[in-house]
């Protein structure tokens, strides 16, 4: 198996470590630590079929020995050294690509606030990204704001842009999409000014996701296509995987399953080619959503269960919560409401733990629909009304309209037709305003309710 590590001599030279000079070090303990660094860099060889982590084990062990020497800058240099992988990632970014969050937390925690301000800003920004993936948004925001302050003071505009973009990702994750768009637009402006192509890619991708969440389909598709064009021009395989996956989600939202499948397949293949675990998870999740949309429920359930297992293994709680949500929807469609309720309950607990208000609202809306099917009408109304209020506050018209329609159907089952019609009219108004795909369903429900209230209309 070809090594993904650069030649050891080149790394030792970069670290300014000369093996022949070890005998001049007077402290036996210090000399022993440096000898361990050299041995791990020069003598360690991973076996055939070794895991991703085992392939870089020599570098990681060398890093920890450097930290024992309090040679923090040298340790950071090792983290920022590029591997000979297809995407030429730095060591710490490759660990993130593989999804090794525990190891990342260990290495970042050892050098943070121990190194130069310029390098420390990078570590703080990376810690922010790590805790975003792990779902602790409070910690993530704190780290990004620390990084932003340092980069602004140093005039490091690329770092400023990265922190702005990562803050945008967090605010989108907790449902504050307008705030997210503001951060991503600031990032895009900075990236274009300093000709930071990877930064421009990230800003466009973040903008597209935020616009999709607000139902701005054309804007979302435009941003993601620009992202894909830049990624291809830059030879950025991870960027291509992300952009094609995002385009797939836009088409899925529009109900275009053929195009969704094409772009999702491309994204999944690229993610697997470069070992991008989050991209693989996203692709599997989209495949599950495609089969759910096509009423191929058993296949959808299989994909969702695969996503839950991988996300749990990697500690990516938000993705785990989304897959549990999908399982709840699928079992609801199968009219297995007790199982659906259990999955939705678990999804809601994760969203609540992560302060993901958008996730809480979406899950709560579907919990209300399940409770309606179980004829637990009081509890269903409480869930649906709370969800409708939250979705309105978050500016999510599609979710709000679907929830109002659910309230209309609930009151229709209770033969409270006037109240049902009021909720239906509100859902219809939102669908007409935003051009939502549930427009026809709302109009049909409105007609049915008007007929029930005035049977003479049917004649």
XYZ file of C-alpha atoms in Angstrom:
459
model
C 0.000 0.000 0.000
C 1.400 3.396 -1.013
C 2.055 5.706 1.914
C 0.054 8.920 2.111
C 2.848 10.503 4.208
C 5.534 12.715 2.648
C 9.182 11.603 3.030
C 10.307 11.670 6.663
C 13.465 13.644 5.881
C 11.408 16.473 4.403
C 9.208 16.650 7.503
C 12.164 16.602 9.882
C 13.721 19.433 7.906
C 10.443 21.373 8.086
C 10.351 20.834 11.854
C 14.032 21.863 12.097
C 14.927 18.625 13.860
C 18.395 17.239 13.082
C 18.788 13.613 14.282
C 22.596 13.894 14.508
C 22.341 16.805 16.925
C 20.398 14.874 19.577
C 23.588 14.059 21.476
C 24.041 17.795 22.192
C 20.793 17.892 24.205
C 21.774 17.702 27.868
C 18.412 16.686 29.354
C 17.918 12.934 29.079
C 14.138 13.342 29.189
C 14.147 15.926 26.405
C 16.547 13.809 24.354
C 14.258 10.783 24.794
C 11.200 12.716 23.612
C 12.997 13.987 20.487
C 14.246 10.451 19.782
C 10.612 9.262 19.958
C 9.566 11.989 17.498
C 12.258 10.924 15.041
C 11.469 7.227 15.412
C 7.734 7.681 14.843
C 8.398 9.821 11.743
C 11.105 7.626 10.225
C 10.489 4.044 11.378
C 6.724 3.634 11.661
C 5.072 1.930 8.717
C 1.377 1.065 8.682
C 0.513 -2.531 7.701
C -1.348 -3.484 4.543
C -5.051 -2.846 4.869
C -4.495 -0.395 7.726
C -7.311 1.941 8.742
C -7.158 5.618 7.854
C -6.089 6.444 11.389
C -3.320 3.840 11.406
C -1.883 5.326 8.216
C -1.166 8.606 10.041
C -0.428 7.046 13.436
C 3.286 7.911 13.167
C 2.564 11.602 12.695
C 0.008 11.690 15.506
C 2.385 10.031 17.963
C 5.170 12.408 16.912
C 2.793 15.316 17.478
C 2.025 14.224 21.039
C 5.736 13.807 21.853
C 6.362 17.346 20.558
C 3.626 18.590 22.879
C 5.286 16.808 25.813
C 8.382 18.862 24.933
C 6.142 21.973 24.854
C 7.353 22.434 21.278
C 3.895 23.766 20.432
C 4.840 25.497 17.178
C 6.489 22.351 15.819
C 3.387 20.357 16.759
C 1.204 22.875 14.922
C 3.483 22.714 11.872
C 2.942 18.945 11.775
C -0.843 19.418 11.967
C -0.705 21.907 9.088
C 1.549 19.723 6.880
C -0.059 18.301 3.740
C -0.481 14.590 3.111
C 0.028 12.913 -0.239
C -3.641 12.076 -0.670
C -5.642 12.809 -3.801
C -6.944 16.054 -2.309
C -3.623 17.059 -0.638
C -5.279 17.934 2.661
C -3.401 19.101 5.728
C -3.228 16.438 8.475
C -5.905 18.028 10.673
C -8.244 18.619 7.713
C -7.782 15.020 6.584
C -8.758 13.786 10.050
C -11.898 15.913 9.753
C -12.581 14.551 6.260
C -12.392 11.015 7.643
C -14.661 11.940 10.556
C -12.172 11.282 13.390
C -13.595 13.913 15.727
C -12.212 12.486 18.957
C -8.629 12.584 17.667
C -9.169 16.083 16.300
C -10.391 17.351 19.660
C -7.326 15.864 21.344
C -4.785 17.473 19.004
C -6.498 20.868 18.857
C -6.866 21.005 22.637
C -3.147 20.403 23.150
C -1.936 23.389 21.093
C -4.752 25.944 21.364
C -3.614 29.192 23.054
C -0.020 27.855 23.126
C 1.087 29.034 19.675
C 1.454 32.262 17.690
C -1.732 34.335 17.236
C -1.834 33.620 13.488
C -1.709 29.834 13.986
C -3.945 30.037 17.071
C -6.676 31.700 15.017
C -6.621 28.731 12.633
C -6.869 26.262 15.522
C -9.735 28.225 17.125
C -11.589 28.302 13.804
C -11.008 24.559 13.401
C -12.309 23.909 16.925
C -15.398 25.878 15.980
C -15.969 23.666 12.942
C -15.399 20.549 15.046
C -17.997 21.534 17.656
C -20.425 22.509 14.901
C -20.158 18.944 13.559
C -20.627 17.600 17.085
C -23.680 19.790 17.631
C -22.466 22.077 20.444
C -23.287 25.369 18.757
C -22.590 27.517 21.809
C -18.988 26.292 21.964
C -18.653 26.582 18.198
C -19.815 30.223 18.125
C -17.432 31.105 20.966
C -14.425 29.591 19.150
C -15.290 31.269 15.835
C -15.718 34.659 17.466
C -12.331 34.303 19.191
C -10.762 33.389 15.844
C -12.515 36.286 14.105
C -11.234 38.796 16.669
C -7.615 37.617 16.283
C -7.732 37.631 12.464
C -9.314 41.097 12.388
C -6.567 42.407 14.673
C -3.856 40.803 12.501
C -5.506 41.843 9.230
C -5.697 38.184 8.140
C -8.639 38.570 5.759
C -8.759 34.922 4.653
C -9.205 33.904 8.294
C -11.802 36.649 8.790
C -13.777 35.274 5.853
C -13.537 31.691 7.097
C -14.873 32.639 10.544
C -17.724 34.653 9.033
C -18.684 31.710 6.833
C -18.533 29.218 9.682
C -20.734 31.464 11.826
C -23.177 31.478 8.925
C -23.217 27.667 8.934
C -24.036 27.616 12.645
C -26.859 30.151 12.439
C -28.381 28.205 9.543
C -28.145 25.027 11.643
C -30.220 26.614 14.422
C -32.776 28.006 11.983
C -31.688 31.677 11.949
C -31.465 31.784 8.153
C -31.524 35.550 7.624
C -28.605 35.944 10.049
C -26.836 33.084 8.258
C -27.279 34.821 4.894
C -25.768 38.026 6.292
C -22.653 36.164 7.458
C -22.302 34.243 4.180
C -22.682 37.430 2.123
C -19.962 39.098 4.199
C -17.757 36.034 3.637
C -18.427 36.104 -0.115
C -17.494 39.785 -0.300
C -14.211 39.196 1.560
C -13.350 36.072 -0.471
C -13.888 37.819 -3.804
C -11.919 40.863 -2.706
C -8.818 38.811 -1.816
C -9.392 36.236 -4.596
C -9.827 33.369 -2.113
C -11.414 30.752 -4.402
C -11.990 28.042 -1.728
C -13.534 30.720 0.494
C -15.793 31.847 -2.349
C -16.870 28.216 -2.862
C -17.767 27.835 0.821
C -19.657 31.135 0.905
C -21.735 30.218 -2.164
C -22.498 26.783 -0.711
C -23.612 28.296 2.598
C -25.767 30.882 0.856
C -27.425 28.186 -1.248
C -28.321 26.094 1.804
C -29.781 29.093 3.651
C -31.858 30.151 0.623
C -33.137 26.577 0.194
C -34.308 26.545 3.818
C -36.237 29.762 3.162
C -37.833 28.289 0.027
C -35.808 30.477 -2.372
C -35.283 27.682 -4.901
C -33.897 29.745 -7.793
C -31.414 31.568 -5.577
C -30.348 28.292 -3.975
C -29.802 26.566 -7.323
C -27.900 29.571 -8.694
C -25.533 29.605 -5.696
C -24.889 25.856 -5.813
C -24.242 25.884 -9.578
C -21.720 28.715 -9.122
C -20.116 26.678 -6.329
C -19.869 23.597 -8.570
C -18.380 25.619 -11.448
C -15.663 27.036 -9.185
C -14.934 23.638 -7.594
C -14.467 22.012 -11.010
C -12.229 24.853 -12.220
C -10.169 24.555 -9.031
C -9.937 20.743 -9.113
C -11.647 20.650 -5.700
C -13.158 17.160 -5.413
C -14.609 17.732 -1.954
C -16.193 20.973 -3.152
C -17.678 19.122 -6.126
C -19.083 16.457 -3.807
C -20.667 19.118 -1.586
C -22.065 21.179 -4.478
C -23.571 18.233 -6.367
C -25.130 16.989 -3.126
C -26.632 20.413 -2.497
C -28.022 20.621 -6.048
C -29.577 17.182 -5.500
C -31.392 18.509 -2.417
C -32.806 21.472 -4.359
C -34.204 19.156 -7.031
C -35.558 16.833 -4.336
C -37.418 19.756 -2.756
C -38.864 20.549 -6.203
C -39.954 16.924 -6.639
C -37.623 16.250 -9.601
C -36.506 12.758 -8.546
C -34.594 11.906 -11.739
C -32.288 14.916 -11.467
C -32.018 14.376 -7.715
C -30.813 10.828 -8.276
C -28.259 11.909 -10.901
C -26.642 14.598 -8.746
C -26.877 12.512 -5.571
C -25.129 9.594 -7.277
C -22.331 11.875 -8.457
C -21.911 13.348 -4.968
C -21.878 9.948 -3.267
C -19.307 8.546 -5.715
C -16.977 11.530 -5.217
C -17.350 11.382 -1.429
C -16.438 7.696 -1.343
C -13.535 8.245 -3.732
C -11.863 10.778 -1.417
C -12.994 9.254 1.890
C -15.285 12.166 2.771
C -17.501 10.559 5.415
C -19.849 13.518 5.958
C -20.449 13.678 2.205
C -21.152 9.936 2.159
C -23.646 10.388 4.997
C -25.332 13.259 3.170
C -25.554 11.172 -0.011
C -27.078 8.201 1.786
C -29.528 10.540 3.498
C -30.569 12.028 0.163
C -31.037 8.526 -1.309
C -33.276 7.740 1.647
C -35.254 10.928 0.993
C -35.595 10.047 -2.712
C -37.055 6.628 -1.904
C -39.309 8.175 0.744
C -40.626 10.647 -1.850
C -41.172 7.753 -4.301
C -43.109 5.772 -1.639
C -40.436 3.059 -1.667
C -40.592 3.047 2.112
C -38.699 -0.128 2.984
C -35.694 0.971 0.891
C -35.841 4.428 2.480
C -35.861 2.877 5.953
C -32.776 0.804 5.079
C -30.839 3.910 4.021
C -31.948 5.912 7.074
C -30.836 3.101 9.391
C -27.433 3.035 7.664
C -27.099 6.803 8.183
C -28.042 6.511 11.866
C -25.389 3.837 12.422
C -22.573 5.776 10.680
C -23.543 9.117 12.226
C -23.622 7.540 15.683
C -20.185 5.995 15.074
C -18.748 9.373 14.023
C -20.566 11.347 16.728
C -22.405 13.567 14.211
C -25.569 14.153 16.182
C -27.379 16.486 13.783
C -27.177 13.952 10.944
C -28.289 11.217 13.352
C -31.283 13.330 14.351
C -32.253 13.988 10.716
C -32.119 10.269 9.909
C -34.255 9.432 12.952
C -36.713 12.062 11.711
C -36.789 10.353 8.301
C -37.446 6.996 9.963
C -40.341 8.577 11.830
C -41.851 9.878 8.582
C -41.386 6.537 6.805
C -43.050 4.541 9.598
C -45.862 7.088 9.720
C -46.471 6.511 5.992
C -46.612 2.780 6.770
C -49.244 3.628 9.430
C -46.948 2.190 12.087
C -47.618 5.165 14.317
C -46.176 3.828 17.582
C -42.787 3.173 15.936
C -43.010 6.519 14.136
C -43.611 8.281 17.446
C -40.571 6.617 19.035
C -38.242 7.729 16.208
C -39.658 11.270 16.216
C -39.287 11.468 19.996
C -35.600 10.520 19.719
C -35.072 13.015 16.892
C -36.721 15.777 18.922
C -34.482 15.026 21.925
C -31.372 15.508 19.765
C -32.693 18.738 18.222
C -33.597 20.057 21.666
C -30.188 19.114 23.096
C -28.488 20.951 20.212
C -30.695 24.074 20.479
C -31.797 23.381 16.890
C -35.087 25.324 16.865
C -35.814 24.622 13.211
C -35.329 20.904 13.815
C -37.509 20.998 16.913
C -40.301 22.733 15.004
C -40.199 20.296 12.070
C -40.213 17.249 14.345
C -42.938 18.698 16.552
C -45.133 19.298 13.493
C -44.849 15.653 12.458
C -45.369 14.487 16.033
C -48.645 16.380 15.900
C -49.658 14.550 12.705
C -48.832 11.185 14.283
C -50.847 12.058 17.398
C -53.768 13.013 15.143
C -53.570 9.570 13.496
C -53.548 8.032 17.002
C -56.684 10.109 17.774
C -54.926 11.919 20.634
C -56.387 15.217 19.480
C -55.596 17.517 22.411
C -51.910 16.572 22.415
C -51.845 16.789 18.613
C -53.271 20.326 18.646
C -50.723 21.432 21.241
C -47.832 20.098 19.118
C -49.125 21.525 15.855
C -49.903 24.986 17.240
C -46.475 25.232 18.906
C -44.784 24.078 15.698
C -46.738 26.564 13.549
C -45.714 29.438 15.835
C -42.034 28.407 15.786
C -41.974 27.922 12.007
C -43.582 31.333 11.493
C -40.979 32.960 13.750
C -38.184 31.151 11.902
C -39.507 32.290 8.522
C -40.059 28.776 7.123
C -43.219 29.126 4.983
C -43.290 25.543 3.674
C -43.149 23.992 7.137
C -45.646 26.509 8.499
C -48.103 25.849 5.657
C -47.826 22.077 6.099
C -48.437 22.446 9.839
C -51.471 24.707 9.342
C -52.830 22.169 6.874
C -52.332 19.502 9.564
C -54.364 21.626 11.995
C -57.081 21.995 9.373
C -57.296 18.211 8.932
C -57.331 17.693 12.717
C -60.296 20.017 13.196
C -62.023 18.498 10.162
C -61.821 15.062 11.848
C -63.397 16.663 14.925
C -66.130 18.098 12.627
C -65.079 21.620 13.654
C -65.297 22.780 10.047
C -65.232 26.542 10.573
C -61.972 26.338 12.523
C -60.607 23.823 10.006
C -61.393 26.212 7.155
C -59.614 29.066 8.933
C -56.409 27.019 9.255
C -56.767 25.808 5.656
C -57.167 29.382 4.353
C -54.003 30.443 6.199
C -52.084 27.505 4.714
C -53.451 28.310 1.243
C -52.424 31.973 1.568
C -48.847 30.946 2.382
C -48.788 28.429 -0.477
C -50.001 31.083 -2.944
C -47.553 33.721 -1.661
C -44.495 31.470 -1.885
C -45.541 29.220 -4.772
C -45.371 26.124 -2.566
C -45.996 22.664 -4.011
C -48.809 21.999 -1.509
C -50.947 24.718 -3.157
C -53.144 22.213 -5.000
C -53.661 20.057 -1.875
C -54.670 23.107 0.176
C -57.109 24.274 -2.504
C -58.688 20.821 -2.650
C -59.025 20.684 1.154
C -60.577 24.160 1.132
C -63.187 23.018 -1.381
C -63.970 19.875 0.640
C -64.434 21.908 3.837
C -66.664 24.463 2.130
C -68.806 21.591 0.830
C -69.048 20.052 4.304
C -70.099 23.420 5.749
C -72.625 24.007 2.972
C -73.765 20.736 1.342
C -75.805 22.694 -1.230
C -72.509 23.703 -2.895
C -71.987 20.090 -3.956
C -75.222 19.988 -5.963
